């Protein structure tokens, strides 16, 4: 009998240690006994709970959107599958699970995972049919989502997660199309940040035409392109050249200056910053912009330190929070490693 009492967490390969540190810290705070384990570069970690109901308590005590390194999560356990009759085995195991409101088949963000995705696509149709027929699956978003993460064709994590407290996309990876006119691939990073941090229904209000924005470290202009695409007026700060096509839009002013020194003459709606710098320096910059009311919202990349990456990010976020509180500024602070992030995380801040 496999344990149903474990929490599976997907992540970018190479960040399993950060996920273990993060979930271990939360579990300790919430008094959920267990231990975190992971294989390096496996793109996932597991928190094995030692008490019944531990994984469920852990999920209910946390907001998924508040986690930094996990891309997706589910509570349940690994199940060995035979070469044939896989659906029969799954149905048998699911007898211990509640009836689910949706079904997602996922793989890990590893080379093995990529190889398995075709299998998953093919397997999904008959599985869905069988689950519907057996009454294990209803179309109801209030019921938990059934998440099957295949580690191989013979091993799957049979997991549950609440649809409103887990990733918004399978594997936590938004499928964004690269806009051909954008001057750099990093354009997708800002778009992903918006998807991640701003509810879709708030885009028209918070990413509205005519708003003003400052893009620090803007060249060649991938992030500026996103702002211009929302019809905002952008001050692009960088000593490097901006793509001429962007300048033709008439919405961009290019300022050749140091992004750490530049201040706008009037407060702007948005500040975005993609300068690769020591994270402590970037954190101080965020505090200044939000603290002095130079912008209302910000998306900023924070480069990760070499060691103690989770602990260090937490420390920097606390420092920003304390700094703003000391100035009497209320702000929401969120931070995530996005799919398009490599050795960095992305912070979103909003004055309240
Ligand atoms: C990762 S690139 C930005 C890419 C840009 N977000 C895009 O989407 O095209 C970093 C940029 O920061 C600029 N940069 C580095 N240090 C800077 C500083 N102190 N002030 C302003 N820009 C800086 C570099 O010239 C470089 O163009």
mmCIF file of C-alpha atoms and ligand atoms in Angstrom:
data_model
loop_
_atom_site.group_PDB
_atom_site.id
_atom_site.type_symbol
_atom_site.label_atom_id
_atom_site.label_comp_id
_atom_site.label_asym_id
_atom_site.label_seq_id
_atom_site.Cartn_x
_atom_site.Cartn_y
_atom_site.Cartn_z
ATOM 1 C CA UNK A 1 0.000 0.000 0.000
ATOM 2 C CA UNK A 2 1.642 3.271 -1.028
ATOM 3 C CA UNK A 3 1.608 6.167 1.392
ATOM 4 C CA UNK A 4 -1.016 8.786 0.599
ATOM 5 C CA UNK A 5 0.596 11.127 3.012
ATOM 6 C CA UNK A 6 3.257 12.829 1.062
ATOM 7 C CA UNK A 7 3.428 16.213 -0.647
ATOM 8 C CA UNK A 8 4.951 16.312 -4.127
ATOM 9 C CA UNK A 9 6.445 19.600 -5.252
ATOM 10 C CA UNK A 10 7.573 20.355 -8.813
ATOM 11 C CA UNK A 11 10.420 22.802 -9.409
ATOM 12 C CA UNK A 12 13.048 23.949 -11.853
ATOM 13 C CA UNK A 13 15.779 21.266 -12.067
ATOM 14 C CA UNK A 14 18.600 22.187 -9.717
ATOM 15 C CA UNK A 15 16.372 23.873 -7.150
ATOM 16 C CA UNK A 16 15.239 20.769 -5.245
ATOM 17 C CA UNK A 17 17.294 21.830 -2.206
ATOM 18 C CA UNK A 18 15.526 25.202 -2.112
ATOM 19 C CA UNK A 19 12.133 23.488 -2.233
ATOM 20 C CA UNK A 20 13.148 21.179 0.624
ATOM 21 C CA UNK A 21 14.341 24.138 2.710
ATOM 22 C CA UNK A 22 11.185 26.106 1.967
ATOM 23 C CA UNK A 23 8.640 23.382 2.643
ATOM 24 C CA UNK A 24 10.601 22.151 5.658
ATOM 25 C CA UNK A 25 10.482 25.616 7.181
ATOM 26 C CA UNK A 26 6.732 25.940 6.646
ATOM 27 C CA UNK A 27 6.061 22.459 7.981
ATOM 28 C CA UNK A 28 8.050 23.295 11.128
ATOM 29 C CA UNK A 29 6.098 26.511 11.612
ATOM 30 C CA UNK A 30 2.775 24.722 11.117
ATOM 31 C CA UNK A 31 3.743 21.827 13.364
ATOM 32 C CA UNK A 32 3.448 19.195 10.593
ATOM 33 C CA UNK A 33 5.904 16.407 11.351
ATOM 34 C CA UNK A 34 7.845 14.814 8.500
ATOM 35 C CA UNK A 35 10.914 15.228 6.352
ATOM 36 C CA UNK A 36 11.754 16.610 2.914
ATOM 37 C CA UNK A 37 13.707 14.595 0.370
ATOM 38 C CA UNK A 38 14.825 15.045 -3.214
ATOM 39 C CA UNK A 39 17.260 13.748 -5.798
ATOM 40 C CA UNK A 40 19.465 16.461 -7.326
ATOM 41 C CA UNK A 41 18.246 17.693 -10.720
ATOM 42 C CA UNK A 42 15.095 15.569 -10.570
ATOM 43 C CA UNK A 43 12.842 18.657 -10.827
ATOM 44 C CA UNK A 44 10.820 17.616 -7.800
ATOM 45 C CA UNK A 45 10.936 17.141 -4.056
ATOM 46 C CA UNK A 46 8.739 15.275 -1.638
ATOM 47 C CA UNK A 47 7.703 16.118 1.892
ATOM 48 C CA UNK A 48 6.907 12.848 3.624
ATOM 49 C CA UNK A 49 4.579 13.403 6.545
ATOM 50 C CA UNK A 50 4.750 11.158 9.557
ATOM 51 C CA UNK A 51 1.207 11.733 10.787
ATOM 52 C CA UNK A 52 -2.021 10.898 9.005
ATOM 53 C CA UNK A 53 -3.540 13.939 7.325
ATOM 54 C CA UNK A 54 -0.210 15.792 7.547
ATOM 55 C CA UNK A 55 0.045 16.616 3.846
ATOM 56 C CA UNK A 56 -3.506 17.924 3.781
ATOM 57 C CA UNK A 57 -2.864 20.075 6.858
ATOM 58 C CA UNK A 58 0.288 21.448 5.285
ATOM 59 C CA UNK A 59 -1.536 22.417 2.088
ATOM 60 C CA UNK A 60 -4.429 23.958 3.951
ATOM 61 C CA UNK A 61 -2.073 25.968 6.132
ATOM 62 C CA UNK A 62 -0.306 27.489 3.126
ATOM 63 C CA UNK A 63 -1.247 29.596 0.123
ATOM 64 C CA UNK A 64 0.382 28.065 -2.932
ATOM 65 C CA UNK A 65 0.783 31.534 -4.459
ATOM 66 C CA UNK A 66 2.903 32.501 -1.459
ATOM 67 C CA UNK A 67 5.564 29.849 -2.142
ATOM 68 C CA UNK A 68 8.754 30.835 -3.935
ATOM 69 C CA UNK A 69 10.366 27.767 -5.492
ATOM 70 C CA UNK A 70 7.602 25.143 -5.949
ATOM 71 C CA UNK A 71 5.863 25.342 -9.337
ATOM 72 C CA UNK A 72 3.127 22.852 -8.536
ATOM 73 C CA UNK A 73 2.126 20.672 -5.624
ATOM 74 C CA UNK A 74 -0.145 17.742 -4.791
ATOM 75 C CA UNK A 75 -0.748 15.474 -1.814
ATOM 76 C CA UNK A 76 -0.913 11.736 -2.299
ATOM 77 C CA UNK A 77 1.543 8.980 -3.009
ATOM 78 C CA UNK A 78 3.500 7.188 -5.704
ATOM 79 C CA UNK A 79 1.867 4.187 -7.351
ATOM 80 C CA UNK A 80 3.660 1.480 -9.350
ATOM 81 C CA UNK A 81 1.937 0.738 -12.624
ATOM 82 C CA UNK A 82 1.945 -2.522 -14.560
ATOM 83 C CA UNK A 83 2.814 -2.540 -18.250
ATOM 84 C CA UNK A 84 -0.812 -3.067 -19.209
ATOM 85 C CA UNK A 85 -4.100 -2.515 -17.347
ATOM 86 C CA UNK A 86 -2.778 0.718 -15.881
ATOM 87 C CA UNK A 87 -6.219 2.267 -15.690
ATOM 88 C CA UNK A 88 -7.545 -0.637 -13.633
ATOM 89 C CA UNK A 89 -4.783 -0.194 -11.076
ATOM 90 C CA UNK A 90 -5.367 3.544 -10.889
ATOM 91 C CA UNK A 91 -9.108 3.095 -10.376
ATOM 92 C CA UNK A 92 -8.391 0.676 -7.569
ATOM 93 C CA UNK A 93 -6.050 3.139 -5.839
ATOM 94 C CA UNK A 94 -8.501 5.969 -6.319
ATOM 95 C CA UNK A 95 -11.022 4.178 -4.118
ATOM 96 C CA UNK A 96 -9.166 5.846 -1.195
ATOM 97 C CA UNK A 97 -9.457 9.287 -2.793
ATOM 98 C CA UNK A 98 -12.413 11.680 -2.831
ATOM 99 C CA UNK A 99 -14.310 12.271 -6.080
ATOM 100 C CA UNK A 100 -12.440 14.909 -8.084
ATOM 101 C CA UNK A 101 -13.559 17.974 -10.001
ATOM 102 C CA UNK A 102 -10.864 18.053 -12.702
ATOM 103 C CA UNK A 103 -8.000 15.979 -14.027
ATOM 104 C CA UNK A 104 -4.484 17.051 -15.018
ATOM 105 C CA UNK A 105 -1.743 14.760 -16.250
ATOM 106 C CA UNK A 106 1.694 16.185 -15.578
ATOM 107 C CA UNK A 107 5.336 15.277 -16.003
ATOM 108 C CA UNK A 108 8.448 16.668 -14.372
ATOM 109 C CA UNK A 109 10.556 19.388 -15.959
ATOM 110 C CA UNK A 110 13.381 16.955 -16.699
ATOM 111 C CA UNK A 111 14.608 15.119 -19.811
ATOM 112 C CA UNK A 112 12.674 12.010 -18.768
ATOM 113 C CA UNK A 113 9.635 14.221 -18.296
ATOM 114 C CA UNK A 114 9.887 15.570 -21.823
ATOM 115 C CA UNK A 115 10.021 12.034 -23.192
ATOM 116 C CA UNK A 116 6.908 11.114 -21.231
ATOM 117 C CA UNK A 117 4.703 13.969 -22.351
ATOM 118 C CA UNK A 118 3.535 12.228 -25.557
ATOM 119 C CA UNK A 119 2.612 9.151 -23.552
ATOM 120 C CA UNK A 120 0.641 11.367 -21.158
ATOM 121 C CA UNK A 121 -1.294 13.052 -23.917
ATOM 122 C CA UNK A 122 -2.309 9.671 -25.319
ATOM 123 C CA UNK A 123 -3.109 8.197 -21.915
ATOM 124 C CA UNK A 124 -5.286 11.104 -20.842
ATOM 125 C CA UNK A 125 -8.226 10.353 -23.170
ATOM 126 C CA UNK A 126 -8.954 6.765 -22.064
ATOM 127 C CA UNK A 127 -8.197 7.622 -18.432
ATOM 128 C CA UNK A 128 -10.625 10.531 -18.416
ATOM 129 C CA UNK A 129 -13.287 8.348 -19.992
ATOM 130 C CA UNK A 130 -12.770 5.609 -17.408
ATOM 131 C CA UNK A 131 -12.834 8.046 -14.486
ATOM 132 C CA UNK A 132 -16.043 9.655 -15.728
ATOM 133 C CA UNK A 133 -17.642 6.278 -16.249
ATOM 134 C CA UNK A 134 -16.640 5.142 -12.754
ATOM 135 C CA UNK A 135 -18.024 8.353 -11.241
ATOM 136 C CA UNK A 136 -14.580 9.336 -9.914
ATOM 137 C CA UNK A 137 -14.509 12.573 -11.905
ATOM 138 C CA UNK A 138 -17.120 15.340 -12.120
ATOM 139 C CA UNK A 139 -16.846 18.714 -13.787
ATOM 140 C CA UNK A 140 -16.778 20.755 -10.579
ATOM 141 C CA UNK A 141 -13.975 23.219 -9.739
ATOM 142 C CA UNK A 142 -14.963 23.229 -6.043
ATOM 143 C CA UNK A 143 -13.891 19.619 -5.721
ATOM 144 C CA UNK A 144 -10.168 18.803 -5.520
ATOM 145 C CA UNK A 145 -8.187 18.459 -8.722
ATOM 146 C CA UNK A 146 -6.704 15.063 -9.493
ATOM 147 C CA UNK A 147 -3.072 15.533 -10.493
ATOM 148 C CA UNK A 148 -1.180 12.611 -11.935
ATOM 149 C CA UNK A 149 2.554 13.230 -12.157
ATOM 150 C CA UNK A 150 4.345 10.558 -14.175
ATOM 151 C CA UNK A 151 7.914 9.897 -13.081
ATOM 152 C CA UNK A 152 8.134 7.126 -15.679
ATOM 153 C CA UNK A 153 5.628 5.047 -17.644
ATOM 154 C CA UNK A 154 5.566 2.705 -14.651
ATOM 155 C CA UNK A 155 5.448 5.127 -11.749
ATOM 156 C CA UNK A 156 2.984 7.899 -11.095
ATOM 157 C CA UNK A 157 2.245 10.226 -8.204
ATOM 158 C CA UNK A 158 -1.474 10.115 -7.611
ATOM 159 C CA UNK A 159 -2.122 13.516 -6.114
ATOM 160 C CA UNK A 160 -4.807 15.936 -5.051
ATOM 161 C CA UNK A 161 -4.798 19.711 -4.897
ATOM 162 C CA UNK A 162 -7.466 22.361 -4.544
ATOM 163 C CA UNK A 163 -7.984 24.169 -7.858
ATOM 164 C CA UNK A 164 -7.856 27.549 -6.077
ATOM 165 C CA UNK A 165 -4.729 26.673 -4.081
ATOM 166 C CA UNK A 166 -2.357 25.175 -6.632
ATOM 167 C CA UNK A 167 -0.733 26.141 -9.918
ATOM 168 C CA UNK A 168 -2.927 27.816 -12.502
ATOM 169 C CA UNK A 169 -1.277 25.816 -15.315
ATOM 170 C CA UNK A 170 -0.229 22.161 -15.584
ATOM 171 C CA UNK A 171 3.259 21.812 -14.050
ATOM 172 C CA UNK A 172 2.995 25.495 -13.140
ATOM 173 C CA UNK A 173 4.212 26.436 -16.610
ATOM 174 C CA UNK A 174 2.187 29.040 -18.511
ATOM 175 C CA UNK A 175 2.259 28.397 -22.256
ATOM 176 C CA UNK A 176 3.145 31.819 -23.616
ATOM 177 C CA UNK A 177 3.782 32.525 -27.246
ATOM 178 C CA UNK A 178 6.865 34.567 -28.055
ATOM 179 C CA UNK A 179 5.687 37.772 -29.776
ATOM 180 C CA UNK A 180 7.716 37.982 -32.992
ATOM 181 C CA UNK A 181 8.023 41.773 -32.840
ATOM 182 C CA UNK A 182 9.540 41.734 -29.331
ATOM 183 C CA UNK A 183 13.258 42.587 -29.314
ATOM 184 C CA UNK A 184 14.360 39.910 -26.825
ATOM 185 C CA UNK A 185 13.271 36.610 -25.380
ATOM 186 C CA UNK A 186 13.198 38.034 -21.860
ATOM 187 C CA UNK A 187 9.930 39.683 -22.887
ATOM 188 C CA UNK A 188 8.189 36.489 -21.762
ATOM 189 C CA UNK A 189 9.517 36.939 -18.241
ATOM 190 C CA UNK A 190 7.516 40.099 -17.654
ATOM 191 C CA UNK A 191 4.442 38.607 -19.293
ATOM 192 C CA UNK A 192 4.725 35.542 -17.084
ATOM 193 C CA UNK A 193 5.143 37.764 -14.016
ATOM 194 C CA UNK A 194 1.891 39.533 -14.842
ATOM 195 C CA UNK A 195 0.090 36.226 -15.297
ATOM 196 C CA UNK A 196 1.528 35.021 -12.034
ATOM 197 C CA UNK A 197 0.951 38.093 -9.887
ATOM 198 C CA UNK A 198 -2.017 39.963 -11.356
ATOM 199 C CA UNK A 199 -5.434 38.323 -11.639
ATOM 200 C CA UNK A 200 -6.552 38.372 -15.285
ATOM 201 C CA UNK A 201 -9.695 40.320 -14.427
ATOM 202 C CA UNK A 202 -7.544 43.142 -12.959
ATOM 203 C CA UNK A 203 -5.338 43.606 -16.047
ATOM 204 C CA UNK A 204 -7.534 46.270 -17.629
ATOM 205 C CA UNK A 205 -7.349 48.328 -14.460
ATOM 206 C CA UNK A 206 -3.748 47.755 -13.403
ATOM 207 C CA UNK A 207 -2.098 47.448 -16.815
ATOM 208 C CA UNK A 208 -4.154 50.133 -18.460
ATOM 209 C CA UNK A 209 -3.489 52.242 -21.562
ATOM 210 C CA UNK A 210 -1.999 55.629 -20.737
ATOM 211 C CA UNK A 211 -0.315 54.456 -17.551
ATOM 212 C CA UNK A 212 3.300 55.453 -16.975
ATOM 213 C CA UNK A 213 6.195 53.065 -16.458
ATOM 214 C CA UNK A 214 9.936 53.089 -15.898
ATOM 215 C CA UNK A 215 11.973 50.143 -17.184
ATOM 216 C CA UNK A 216 15.383 49.967 -15.485
ATOM 217 C CA UNK A 217 17.974 48.023 -17.486
ATOM 218 C CA UNK A 218 15.633 48.115 -20.463
ATOM 219 C CA UNK A 219 17.854 47.350 -23.478
ATOM 220 C CA UNK A 220 17.184 45.970 -26.015
ATOM 221 C CA UNK A 221 13.558 46.303 -24.922
ATOM 222 C CA UNK A 222 11.759 43.011 -24.313
ATOM 223 C CA UNK A 223 10.099 44.257 -21.137
ATOM 224 C CA UNK A 224 9.474 47.700 -22.603
ATOM 225 C CA UNK A 225 7.750 45.940 -25.508
ATOM 226 C CA UNK A 226 5.262 44.369 -23.060
ATOM 227 C CA UNK A 227 4.526 47.744 -21.477
ATOM 228 C CA UNK A 228 4.098 49.367 -24.897
ATOM 229 C CA UNK A 229 1.869 46.477 -25.925
ATOM 230 C CA UNK A 230 -0.418 47.578 -23.053
ATOM 231 C CA UNK A 231 -0.192 51.152 -24.476
ATOM 232 C CA UNK A 232 1.752 52.536 -21.551
ATOM 233 C CA UNK A 233 4.210 55.440 -21.729
ATOM 234 C CA UNK A 234 7.639 54.072 -20.889
ATOM 235 C CA UNK A 235 10.900 55.627 -19.759
ATOM 236 C CA UNK A 236 13.533 53.066 -20.731
ATOM 237 C CA UNK A 237 16.702 53.487 -18.660
ATOM 238 C CA UNK A 238 19.850 51.820 -19.990
ATOM 239 C CA UNK A 239 23.218 52.833 -21.375
ATOM 240 C CA UNK A 240 22.781 50.211 -24.070
ATOM 241 C CA UNK A 241 20.801 50.694 -27.307
ATOM 242 C CA UNK A 242 17.049 50.134 -27.530
ATOM 243 C CA UNK A 243 15.509 48.368 -30.527
ATOM 244 C CA UNK A 244 14.617 51.059 -33.104
ATOM 245 C CA UNK A 245 11.216 49.444 -33.785
ATOM 246 C CA UNK A 246 10.206 50.182 -30.189
ATOM 247 C CA UNK A 247 11.340 53.779 -30.365
ATOM 248 C CA UNK A 248 9.113 54.191 -33.450
ATOM 249 C CA UNK A 249 6.059 53.506 -31.289
ATOM 250 C CA UNK A 250 6.296 57.051 -29.926
ATOM 251 C CA UNK A 251 5.557 55.701 -26.454
ATOM 252 C CA UNK A 252 9.154 55.230 -25.319
ATOM 253 C CA UNK A 253 11.680 57.730 -24.034
ATOM 254 C CA UNK A 254 15.229 56.375 -23.782
ATOM 255 C CA UNK A 255 17.361 57.701 -20.929
ATOM 256 C CA UNK A 256 21.026 56.732 -20.852
ATOM 257 C CA UNK A 257 21.610 56.649 -17.117
ATOM 258 C CA UNK A 258 22.456 54.407 -14.194
ATOM 259 C CA UNK A 259 19.272 52.617 -13.165
ATOM 260 C CA UNK A 260 20.320 52.710 -9.539
ATOM 261 C CA UNK A 261 20.570 56.498 -9.586
ATOM 262 C CA UNK A 262 17.705 57.413 -11.923
ATOM 263 C CA UNK A 263 14.546 58.797 -10.300
ATOM 264 C CA UNK A 264 11.414 59.857 -12.230
ATOM 265 C CA UNK A 265 10.364 63.505 -12.029
ATOM 266 C CA UNK A 266 6.815 62.436 -11.177
ATOM 267 C CA UNK A 267 5.640 59.171 -9.614
ATOM 268 C CA UNK A 268 4.800 56.468 -12.141
ATOM 269 C CA UNK A 269 2.348 53.601 -12.111
ATOM 270 C CA UNK A 270 4.930 50.896 -12.810
ATOM 271 C CA UNK A 271 8.601 50.284 -12.232
ATOM 272 C CA UNK A 272 10.166 47.171 -13.715
ATOM 273 C CA UNK A 273 13.813 46.226 -13.351
ATOM 274 C CA UNK A 274 15.816 43.495 -15.058
ATOM 275 C CA UNK A 275 19.323 44.643 -14.134
ATOM 276 C CA UNK A 276 21.615 41.815 -13.102
ATOM 277 C CA UNK A 277 23.066 43.043 -9.809
ATOM 278 C CA UNK A 278 23.871 41.873 -6.312
ATOM 279 C CA UNK A 279 20.505 40.987 -4.798
ATOM 280 C CA UNK A 280 21.003 43.181 -1.724
ATOM 281 C CA UNK A 281 21.477 46.208 -3.957
ATOM 282 C CA UNK A 282 18.355 45.375 -5.966
ATOM 283 C CA UNK A 283 16.385 44.884 -2.742
ATOM 284 C CA UNK A 284 17.444 48.348 -1.545
ATOM 285 C CA UNK A 285 16.324 49.798 -4.889
ATOM 286 C CA UNK A 286 12.883 48.195 -4.517
ATOM 287 C CA UNK A 287 12.543 49.618 -1.025
ATOM 288 C CA UNK A 288 13.403 53.112 -2.241
ATOM 289 C CA UNK A 289 10.949 53.081 -5.140
ATOM 290 C CA UNK A 290 8.019 51.723 -3.154
ATOM 291 C CA UNK A 291 8.970 53.471 0.070
ATOM 292 C CA UNK A 292 9.282 56.914 -1.521
ATOM 293 C CA UNK A 293 6.127 56.412 -3.549
ATOM 294 C CA UNK A 294 7.990 56.629 -6.875
ATOM 295 C CA UNK A 295 5.782 53.840 -8.268
ATOM 296 C CA UNK A 296 2.624 52.041 -7.307
ATOM 297 C CA UNK A 297 3.570 48.591 -8.554
ATOM 298 C CA UNK A 298 6.835 46.927 -9.427
ATOM 299 C CA UNK A 299 8.192 43.751 -10.998
ATOM 300 C CA UNK A 300 11.853 43.231 -10.245
ATOM 301 C CA UNK A 301 14.273 40.411 -10.897
ATOM 302 C CA UNK A 302 16.340 39.343 -7.944
ATOM 303 C CA UNK A 303 19.490 37.448 -8.789
ATOM 304 C CA UNK A 304 20.007 34.470 -6.515
ATOM 305 C CA UNK A 305 23.114 34.214 -4.352
ATOM 306 C CA UNK A 306 25.391 31.189 -4.806
ATOM 307 C CA UNK A 307 24.678 29.599 -1.436
ATOM 308 C CA UNK A 308 21.754 29.383 0.966
ATOM 309 C CA UNK A 309 19.560 30.561 -1.857
ATOM 310 C CA UNK A 310 16.239 30.091 -0.079
ATOM 311 C CA UNK A 311 17.368 31.517 3.251
ATOM 312 C CA UNK A 312 18.958 34.494 1.532
ATOM 313 C CA UNK A 313 15.848 35.310 -0.515
ATOM 314 C CA UNK A 314 13.716 35.126 2.622
ATOM 315 C CA UNK A 315 16.103 37.439 4.406
ATOM 316 C CA UNK A 316 15.997 39.985 1.578
ATOM 317 C CA UNK A 317 12.190 39.884 1.403
ATOM 318 C CA UNK A 318 11.980 40.399 5.157
ATOM 319 C CA UNK A 319 14.369 43.289 4.906
ATOM 320 C CA UNK A 320 12.229 44.938 2.201
ATOM 321 C CA UNK A 321 9.072 44.333 4.267
ATOM 322 C CA UNK A 322 10.639 45.742 7.437
ATOM 323 C CA UNK A 323 12.037 48.735 5.547
ATOM 324 C CA UNK A 324 8.639 49.595 4.087
ATOM 325 C CA UNK A 325 6.897 49.093 7.429
ATOM 326 C CA UNK A 326 9.415 51.422 9.097
ATOM 327 C CA UNK A 327 8.419 54.086 6.566
ATOM 328 C CA UNK A 328 4.750 53.448 7.295
ATOM 329 C CA UNK A 329 4.177 52.074 3.780
ATOM 330 C CA UNK A 330 1.773 49.193 3.341
ATOM 331 C CA UNK A 331 2.581 46.965 0.395
ATOM 332 C CA UNK A 332 1.969 43.450 -0.772
ATOM 333 C CA UNK A 333 5.158 41.557 -1.551
ATOM 334 C CA UNK A 334 5.229 38.345 -3.576
ATOM 335 C CA UNK A 335 8.177 36.435 -4.925
ATOM 336 C CA UNK A 336 8.446 33.420 -7.201
ATOM 337 C CA UNK A 337 10.879 31.594 -9.340
ATOM 338 C CA UNK A 338 9.100 31.863 -12.670
ATOM 339 C CA UNK A 339 9.411 29.319 -15.449
ATOM 340 C CA UNK A 340 11.438 31.877 -17.410
ATOM 341 C CA UNK A 341 13.724 32.575 -14.442
ATOM 342 C CA UNK A 342 17.071 30.832 -14.230
ATOM 343 C CA UNK A 343 19.417 31.840 -11.426
ATOM 344 C CA UNK A 344 16.916 34.380 -10.186
ATOM 345 C CA UNK A 345 13.493 34.954 -8.703
ATOM 346 C CA UNK A 346 10.950 37.611 -9.590
ATOM 347 C CA UNK A 347 9.400 39.939 -7.032
ATOM 348 C CA UNK A 348 6.120 41.759 -7.330
ATOM 349 C CA UNK A 349 5.289 44.654 -5.056
ATOM 350 C CA UNK A 350 2.206 46.788 -4.843
ATOM 351 C CA UNK A 351 1.457 49.727 -2.596
ATOM 352 C CA UNK A 352 -1.816 49.163 -0.759
HETATM 353 C C1 LIG B 1 19.128 41.288 -18.818
HETATM 354 S S1 LIG B 1 19.356 42.752 -19.681
HETATM 355 C C2 LIG B 1 17.744 43.436 -19.773
HETATM 356 C C3 LIG B 1 16.900 42.831 -20.835
HETATM 357 C C4 LIG B 1 15.585 43.565 -21.016
HETATM 358 N N1 LIG B 1 14.737 43.438 -19.842
HETATM 359 C C5 LIG B 1 14.822 43.024 -22.203
HETATM 360 O O1 LIG B 1 13.771 42.441 -22.007
HETATM 361 O O2 LIG B 1 15.267 43.247 -23.336
HETATM 362 C C6 LIG B 1 20.104 43.789 -18.492
HETATM 363 C C7 LIG B 1 20.326 45.208 -18.941
HETATM 364 O O3 LIG B 1 20.709 45.967 -17.809
HETATM 365 C C8 LIG B 1 21.571 46.983 -18.234
HETATM 366 N N2 LIG B 1 22.283 47.489 -17.048
HETATM 367 C C9 LIG B 1 23.262 46.895 -16.317
HETATM 368 N N3 LIG B 1 23.592 47.680 -15.287
HETATM 369 C C10 LIG B 1 22.807 48.798 -15.369
HETATM 370 C C11 LIG B 1 22.669 49.959 -14.587
HETATM 371 N N4 LIG B 1 23.386 50.172 -13.484
HETATM 372 N N5 LIG B 1 21.748 50.879 -14.973
HETATM 373 C C12 LIG B 1 20.980 50.692 -16.072
HETATM 374 N N6 LIG B 1 21.077 49.599 -16.840
HETATM 375 C C13 LIG B 1 21.978 48.661 -16.488
HETATM 376 C C14 LIG B 1 22.439 46.326 -19.275
HETATM 377 O O4 LIG B 1 22.963 47.303 -20.164
HETATM 378 C C15 LIG B 1 21.439 45.381 -19.956
HETATM 379 O O5 LIG B 1 20.910 45.983 -21.129
#
